[in-house]
Amino acid sequence: MPDVTQHQCYIKVTKSSSRTLWRHSIKRKTRLRTEAEKKALTEKCRAHKCAYKDALADCQDLVMQEAIKLHEQFPHRTQKSRKATRWNAFLCSEVKAMNAARAPDEPRVKATQVRRDIAEKWNAKSQQEKIDATEGLMEDLEDHRENKALASHNVPINAFHDIRATLDSLATLSARTGCHTALITVRGDLNHYNCPYVYLSDDRVGDFFQLALKETPSNFATHLEGYCTSGVTGVVSNYKQSFLQLKSNIMYYVNFDENITAQHGVVLDNWLLKKFANPGDIGSMVEVKIVYNAFRTGVTKFHETRFNNTLERSSDDDANEDRNALADESRINANIDPSLLSISQPADTESRSILTTEDSAPIQRKRGREQVESGVISGITGMGGNEVSVTKKQRKTRSDKGKKRGPKQRANQSTEAAASS
């Protein structure tokens, strides 16, 4: 038999219900203090706070004195890192050689596991043999230490954990030492995950930012991050300026089908928004960035159609025909008597054909350009071939639309005046 009590406990834990009140509070009757009482209470709180800080400072002084005594009693305990020695270089090289001889699937050897065996080999060497064995290894050891301490992380998540662990160790600094701290950390690369971090040990430090810099520490950290990641432009450009800059970098047209596609044969593919409009009319920063990045990455692009290539070929043919017609006309004029060319013809006479010689070629008529089929030309396609509504320029409505038009008054008045005269 299963334990019923255990199931009931599980049901109680997993069951979600609305929280109900179980305390009944009664509104207290408060007495308004006078200005003198408020002032006395403020002085009392200030005196208590000062006394507490003085007592805490005395305790910290006692702890510091005991720490100094312990340091004198145990002088080998120090916070500074030891200098690299030839023994460290020899130990590091031996461990590397052992790990290089192992198979890839075998666990790697640690220095603490083989330190005694390597120490026996090191102590058996003479001083000159130690120098010869570590020749060139000291620089490698120094580079290894600098790489661990100062080299930048290759993976952003490693930088994130390193920064978080370092900042957590500073959280209790003010409580231990009594000093006031203002710490602002920002990322230097946009690929990192850390947000601007501001740590203030006391409210007075934040008030100093307000009085001296006329802005909050969080705003100051945001500007500092913009400067560290993008330079001066990240500090001086605000939301509106960056918004206008994005709009000016985008190619846009009104009546795109008529102005671009019909005249130049250029179409737009993979427009990501539902409506094709002037970027100045886009009211969302997110949509402007979508369009801007789509053009930069090549997802949305302009390209020529076969219709445009056909127009170019027809224009070339027309130009060739024009040159041939001019050449024929020059040959005809060369075979005509110059005295006939100087005779002026009356304006109302019909044009007469001029007889040419047998060697002259007949005049070729210019071929008319094929007209573009009338109809709706869609030069914009969305993702997957979806239709995109194109913004059209609205024309002004006539003021006399829908009104019955009659005879003009000026014409009637001029006719009546002529009849009376």
XYZ file of C-alpha atoms in Angstrom:
421
model
C 0.000 0.000 0.000
C 1.396 3.386 -0.903
C 1.817 5.921 1.810
C -1.268 8.155 1.687
C 0.320 10.804 3.878
C 3.206 11.244 1.444
C 0.792 11.701 -1.466
C -1.199 14.234 0.491
C 1.943 16.230 1.245
C 2.880 16.145 -2.422
C -0.594 17.377 -3.397
C -0.356 20.215 -0.893
C 2.980 21.313 -2.304
C 1.970 21.165 -5.966
C -1.527 22.584 -5.529
C -1.727 26.269 -6.406
C -4.319 28.375 -4.649
C -4.910 32.037 -4.058
C -3.320 33.479 -0.968
C -5.692 34.615 1.787
C -5.200 37.030 4.641
C -4.565 35.601 8.102
C -3.456 38.763 9.909
C -5.802 41.488 11.026
C -4.172 44.843 11.510
C -5.676 47.871 13.153
C -4.700 51.318 12.071
C -2.597 52.942 14.733
C -3.326 56.324 16.115
C -0.330 58.476 15.359
C 0.542 61.758 16.956
C 2.079 64.432 14.819
C 5.401 65.600 16.223
C 6.289 69.225 16.521
C 9.329 70.773 14.852
C 11.241 70.745 18.145
C 10.518 67.046 18.674
C 11.568 66.233 15.126
C 14.806 68.145 15.590
C 15.550 66.367 18.874
C 14.880 62.969 17.296
C 17.200 63.806 14.402
C 19.990 64.779 16.785
C 19.488 61.572 18.756
C 19.748 59.422 15.607
C 22.840 61.296 14.457
C 24.536 60.848 17.845
C 23.707 57.134 17.860
C 25.095 56.724 14.356
C 28.324 58.543 15.201
C 28.792 56.500 18.372
C 28.269 53.272 16.426
C 30.834 54.280 13.800
C 33.378 55.217 16.467
C 32.915 51.867 18.233
C 33.227 50.038 14.918
C 36.422 51.946 14.076
C 37.918 51.019 17.486
C 37.138 47.345 16.884
C 38.697 47.507 13.438
C 41.827 49.071 14.901
C 42.090 46.218 17.408
C 41.689 43.665 14.622
C 44.363 45.415 12.556
C 46.776 45.383 15.523
C 46.205 41.660 16.013
C 46.772 41.124 12.289
C 50.092 42.975 12.491
C 51.150 40.798 15.441
C 50.250 37.643 13.514
C 52.223 38.849 10.509
C 55.283 39.476 12.696
C 54.885 36.061 14.311
C 54.392 34.292 10.974
C 56.366 36.389 8.460
C 56.108 33.896 5.595
C 52.424 34.704 5.152
C 52.294 37.409 2.525
C 49.787 38.614 -0.051
C 52.376 39.163 -2.769
C 53.038 36.448 -5.325
C 56.417 34.817 -5.294
C 58.949 35.457 -8.004
C 59.395 32.763 -10.614
C 62.398 30.518 -9.912
C 64.336 28.000 -11.956
C 62.724 25.226 -9.955
C 59.282 26.389 -11.090
C 60.445 26.470 -14.711
C 61.951 22.960 -14.458
C 58.801 21.604 -12.801
C 56.574 23.123 -15.475
C 58.680 21.712 -18.325
C 58.778 18.206 -16.811
C 54.999 18.141 -16.315
C 54.467 19.262 -19.926
C 56.760 16.498 -21.173
C 54.876 13.861 -19.153
C 51.493 15.010 -20.447
C 52.752 15.112 -24.036
C 53.809 11.448 -23.780
C 50.335 10.369 -22.616
C 47.504 9.290 -24.897
C 44.713 11.809 -25.581
C 42.135 9.712 -23.682
C 44.318 9.353 -20.553
C 43.970 11.823 -17.650
C 46.607 14.522 -17.458
C 49.240 14.556 -14.731
C 49.188 17.390 -12.198
C 52.278 19.004 -10.721
C 51.257 18.127 -7.158
C 51.172 14.416 -8.021
C 54.705 14.143 -9.404
C 56.366 16.953 -7.495
C 58.407 14.705 -5.192
C 59.830 12.583 -8.010
C 60.819 15.668 -10.004
C 62.338 17.253 -6.858
C 64.689 14.255 -6.449
C 65.960 14.742 -10.007
C 66.335 18.485 -9.405
C 68.306 18.082 -6.156
C 70.660 15.575 -7.791
C 71.834 18.219 -10.297
C 74.667 20.627 -9.696
C 74.221 24.409 -9.854
C 75.585 24.637 -13.397
C 73.412 21.735 -14.539
C 70.337 23.489 -13.122
C 71.194 26.644 -15.077
C 71.742 24.678 -18.284
C 68.486 22.705 -17.828
C 66.393 25.851 -17.377
C 68.049 27.918 -20.097
C 65.245 29.548 -22.080
C 62.480 28.226 -19.802
C 62.269 31.296 -17.561
C 60.817 33.477 -20.337
C 58.208 30.828 -21.137
C 57.202 30.668 -17.473
C 56.852 34.469 -17.266
C 54.719 34.479 -20.429
C 52.564 31.732 -18.943
C 51.971 33.748 -15.771
C 51.158 36.931 -17.695
C 48.776 35.009 -19.909
C 46.835 33.733 -16.896
C 46.746 37.125 -15.186
C 46.377 39.664 -18.008
C 45.346 37.958 -21.258
C 41.808 38.638 -22.501
C 39.256 35.861 -22.621
C 38.400 34.256 -25.929
C 34.877 33.241 -24.891
C 32.487 35.960 -23.592
C 30.992 33.635 -20.961
C 34.432 33.228 -19.341
C 34.782 36.998 -19.099
C 31.315 37.193 -17.586
C 32.103 34.722 -14.788
C 35.497 36.297 -14.130
C 33.985 39.780 -13.750
C 31.153 38.529 -11.570
C 33.480 36.705 -9.180
C 35.745 39.753 -8.895
C 32.878 42.151 -8.195
C 31.374 39.877 -5.550
C 34.609 40.040 -3.570
C 34.301 43.848 -3.386
C 30.750 43.868 -2.023
C 31.857 43.715 1.643
C 34.847 46.053 1.304
C 33.099 49.051 2.862
C 31.801 47.019 5.809
C 35.272 45.695 6.649
C 37.311 48.870 6.264
C 34.789 51.717 6.640
C 35.984 53.453 3.462
C 33.599 54.864 0.869
C 33.791 53.288 -2.571
C 32.402 54.152 -5.983
C 32.957 51.353 -8.493
C 31.774 51.503 -12.126
C 32.547 48.642 -14.496
C 31.530 48.495 -18.161
C 32.288 46.103 -20.964
C 34.754 46.981 -23.700
C 33.260 44.713 -26.366
C 29.652 44.413 -27.517
C 29.994 40.616 -27.640
C 30.366 40.441 -23.853
C 27.340 39.768 -21.656
C 28.047 42.092 -18.738
C 25.786 45.094 -18.255
C 27.081 48.338 -16.702
C 27.687 47.670 -12.997
C 27.600 50.446 -10.392
C 28.508 49.854 -6.740
C 28.180 52.682 -4.217
C 29.083 52.030 -0.597
C 27.022 54.967 0.671
C 24.209 57.213 -0.497
C 26.448 60.250 -0.142
C 28.607 58.958 -2.996
C 25.544 58.928 -5.244
C 24.619 62.439 -4.094
C 28.095 63.595 -5.086
C 27.470 62.406 -8.653
C 24.263 64.424 -8.732
C 25.963 67.586 -7.432
C 29.226 67.401 -9.381
C 28.211 65.758 -12.680
C 24.497 66.633 -12.782
C 23.484 63.041 -13.533
C 22.954 59.727 -11.815
C 25.705 57.102 -11.574
C 23.682 54.713 -13.757
C 23.476 57.275 -16.589
C 27.169 57.990 -16.217
C 27.908 54.256 -16.505
C 25.759 54.035 -19.654
C 27.679 56.904 -21.288
C 30.973 55.340 -20.233
C 29.968 52.046 -21.840
C 29.052 53.859 -25.056
C 32.457 55.539 -25.133
C 34.365 52.319 -24.396
C 32.529 50.342 -27.094
C 32.047 52.875 -29.899
C 34.124 55.957 -29.074
C 32.909 59.539 -28.918
C 29.939 58.875 -31.208
C 28.462 56.491 -28.667
C 28.417 59.258 -26.046
C 27.158 62.281 -27.983
C 24.533 60.514 -30.072
C 21.243 60.023 -28.311
C 18.233 57.974 -29.345
C 16.866 60.581 -31.743
C 20.188 61.184 -33.481
C 20.835 57.478 -33.995
C 17.250 57.066 -35.234
C 17.695 59.813 -37.845
C 21.070 58.397 -38.865
C 19.497 55.027 -39.573
C 16.785 56.678 -41.662
C 19.307 58.585 -43.777
C 21.315 55.421 -44.486
C 18.333 53.612 -46.027
C 17.413 53.833 -49.726
C 13.772 54.849 -50.149
C 11.422 56.052 -52.918
C 7.806 57.190 -53.186
C 5.763 55.466 -55.936
C 8.519 52.906 -56.389
C 6.701 51.016 -59.162
C 6.342 54.102 -61.342
C 9.592 55.927 -60.569
C 12.054 53.036 -60.443
C 10.654 49.781 -61.828
C 8.803 51.224 -64.839
C 11.638 53.565 -65.843
C 14.815 51.686 -64.933
C 13.707 48.061 -64.612
C 14.980 47.738 -61.021
C 13.024 45.612 -58.544
C 13.349 45.040 -54.804
C 13.383 41.495 -53.392
C 12.704 40.207 -49.847
C 11.271 43.319 -48.228
C 10.870 42.240 -44.585
C 8.058 44.587 -43.541
C 4.412 44.241 -44.469
C 4.271 47.709 -46.004
C 6.809 49.384 -48.275
C 6.966 52.998 -47.162
C 9.320 55.886 -46.746
C 11.717 55.102 -43.864
C 10.913 58.559 -42.547
C 7.378 57.299 -41.946
C 8.542 54.230 -39.988
C 7.821 55.000 -36.359
C 9.574 52.029 -34.764
C 13.297 51.871 -34.085
C 13.150 48.071 -34.301
C 11.672 48.122 -37.823
C 14.238 50.668 -39.010
C 17.061 48.453 -37.727
C 15.489 45.407 -39.414
C 15.452 47.175 -42.788
C 18.953 48.597 -42.333
C 20.503 45.242 -41.373
C 18.617 43.467 -44.180
C 20.270 45.748 -46.758
C 23.688 45.405 -45.113
C 23.602 41.595 -45.012
C 22.192 41.246 -48.540
C 18.872 39.637 -47.586
C 16.996 42.564 -49.135
C 18.520 43.821 -52.381
C 17.865 45.649 -55.649
C 18.539 44.000 -59.005
C 17.871 44.598 -62.694
C 15.264 42.673 -64.664
C 15.247 41.410 -68.258
C 12.918 44.271 -69.108
C 15.709 46.759 -68.385
C 18.192 44.832 -70.542
C 15.683 44.830 -73.416
C 15.293 48.600 -73.141
C 19.076 49.047 -73.270
C 19.354 46.915 -76.399
C 16.501 48.813 -78.091
C 18.135 52.150 -77.217
C 21.413 50.926 -78.767
C 19.556 49.886 -81.940
C 17.880 53.295 -82.114
C 21.228 55.037 -81.779
C 22.668 52.923 -84.610
C 19.677 53.731 -86.817
C 20.100 57.450 -86.120
C 23.751 57.288 -87.176
C 22.828 55.420 -90.380
C 20.133 57.974 -91.219
C 22.582 60.853 -90.784
C 25.130 59.127 -92.995
C 22.541 58.579 -95.731
C 21.430 62.199 -95.559
C 25.015 63.405 -95.896
C 25.523 61.223 -98.971
C 22.308 62.610 -100.544
C 23.318 66.210 -99.920
C 26.713 65.566 -101.468
C 25.070 64.579 -104.795
C 22.797 67.670 -104.980
C 23.752 70.933 -106.672
C 24.746 73.462 -103.976
C 22.711 76.164 -105.769
C 19.546 74.141 -105.152
C 20.263 73.823 -101.449
C 20.514 77.616 -101.120
C 16.996 78.184 -102.502
C 14.534 78.807 -99.741
C 11.224 77.024 -99.987
C 7.923 78.667 -99.035
C 6.464 77.530 -95.756
C 3.079 76.469 -97.166
C 4.378 74.335 -100.048
C 4.379 70.585 -99.880
C 7.635 68.783 -99.491
C 8.960 67.356 -102.731
C 11.070 64.279 -103.118
C 14.605 64.898 -104.315
C 15.933 62.628 -107.027
C 19.114 60.842 -106.135
C 21.692 59.105 -108.220
C 21.824 55.373 -108.699
C 24.764 55.053 -106.294
C 22.949 56.623 -103.347
C 21.255 54.296 -100.862
C 17.563 54.653 -99.998
C 16.678 56.447 -96.743
C 15.868 54.072 -93.891
C 12.976 54.892 -91.656
C 13.578 54.930 -87.925
C 11.986 51.998 -86.141
C 9.603 53.010 -83.407
C 10.330 51.874 -79.870
C 8.078 49.188 -78.565
C 5.714 50.567 -75.998
C 5.643 49.022 -72.562
C 2.505 47.134 -71.877
C 0.228 49.149 -69.693
C -0.794 47.733 -66.369
C 0.324 47.421 -62.794
C 4.051 46.786 -62.369
C 4.986 45.308 -59.019
C 8.652 45.964 -58.304
C 8.647 44.789 -54.679
C 8.391 41.252 -53.338
C 8.392 40.099 -49.731
C 9.854 37.011 -48.090
C 8.593 33.888 -49.851
C 7.058 35.890 -52.698
C 4.398 37.519 -50.523
C 2.790 40.707 -51.745
C 3.878 44.016 -50.234
C 1.661 47.077 -50.294
C 3.428 50.012 -51.969
C 2.991 53.547 -50.706
C 1.400 55.776 -53.354
C 1.492 59.534 -53.418
C -1.977 60.942 -52.841
C -3.051 63.582 -55.342
C -4.949 66.668 -54.285
C -8.722 66.496 -54.851
C -10.195 69.141 -57.133
C -12.163 71.834 -55.346
C -15.084 71.536 -57.828
C -15.349 67.754 -57.603
C -18.991 66.673 -57.813
C -20.249 70.146 -58.767
C -22.124 70.867 -61.977
C -20.118 72.997 -64.363
C -21.889 75.862 -66.212
C -20.894 78.504 -68.789
C -18.089 80.833 -67.892
C -19.251 84.272 -66.727
C -16.435 86.221 -68.357
C -17.247 84.866 -71.812
C -20.931 85.761 -71.422
C -20.130 89.302 -70.281
C -17.776 89.914 -73.246
C -20.435 88.656 -75.705
C -23.122 90.927 -74.240
C -20.808 93.964 -74.414
C -20.023 93.307 -78.099
C -23.731 92.948 -78.963
C -24.692 96.213 -77.220
C -21.998 98.136 -79.093
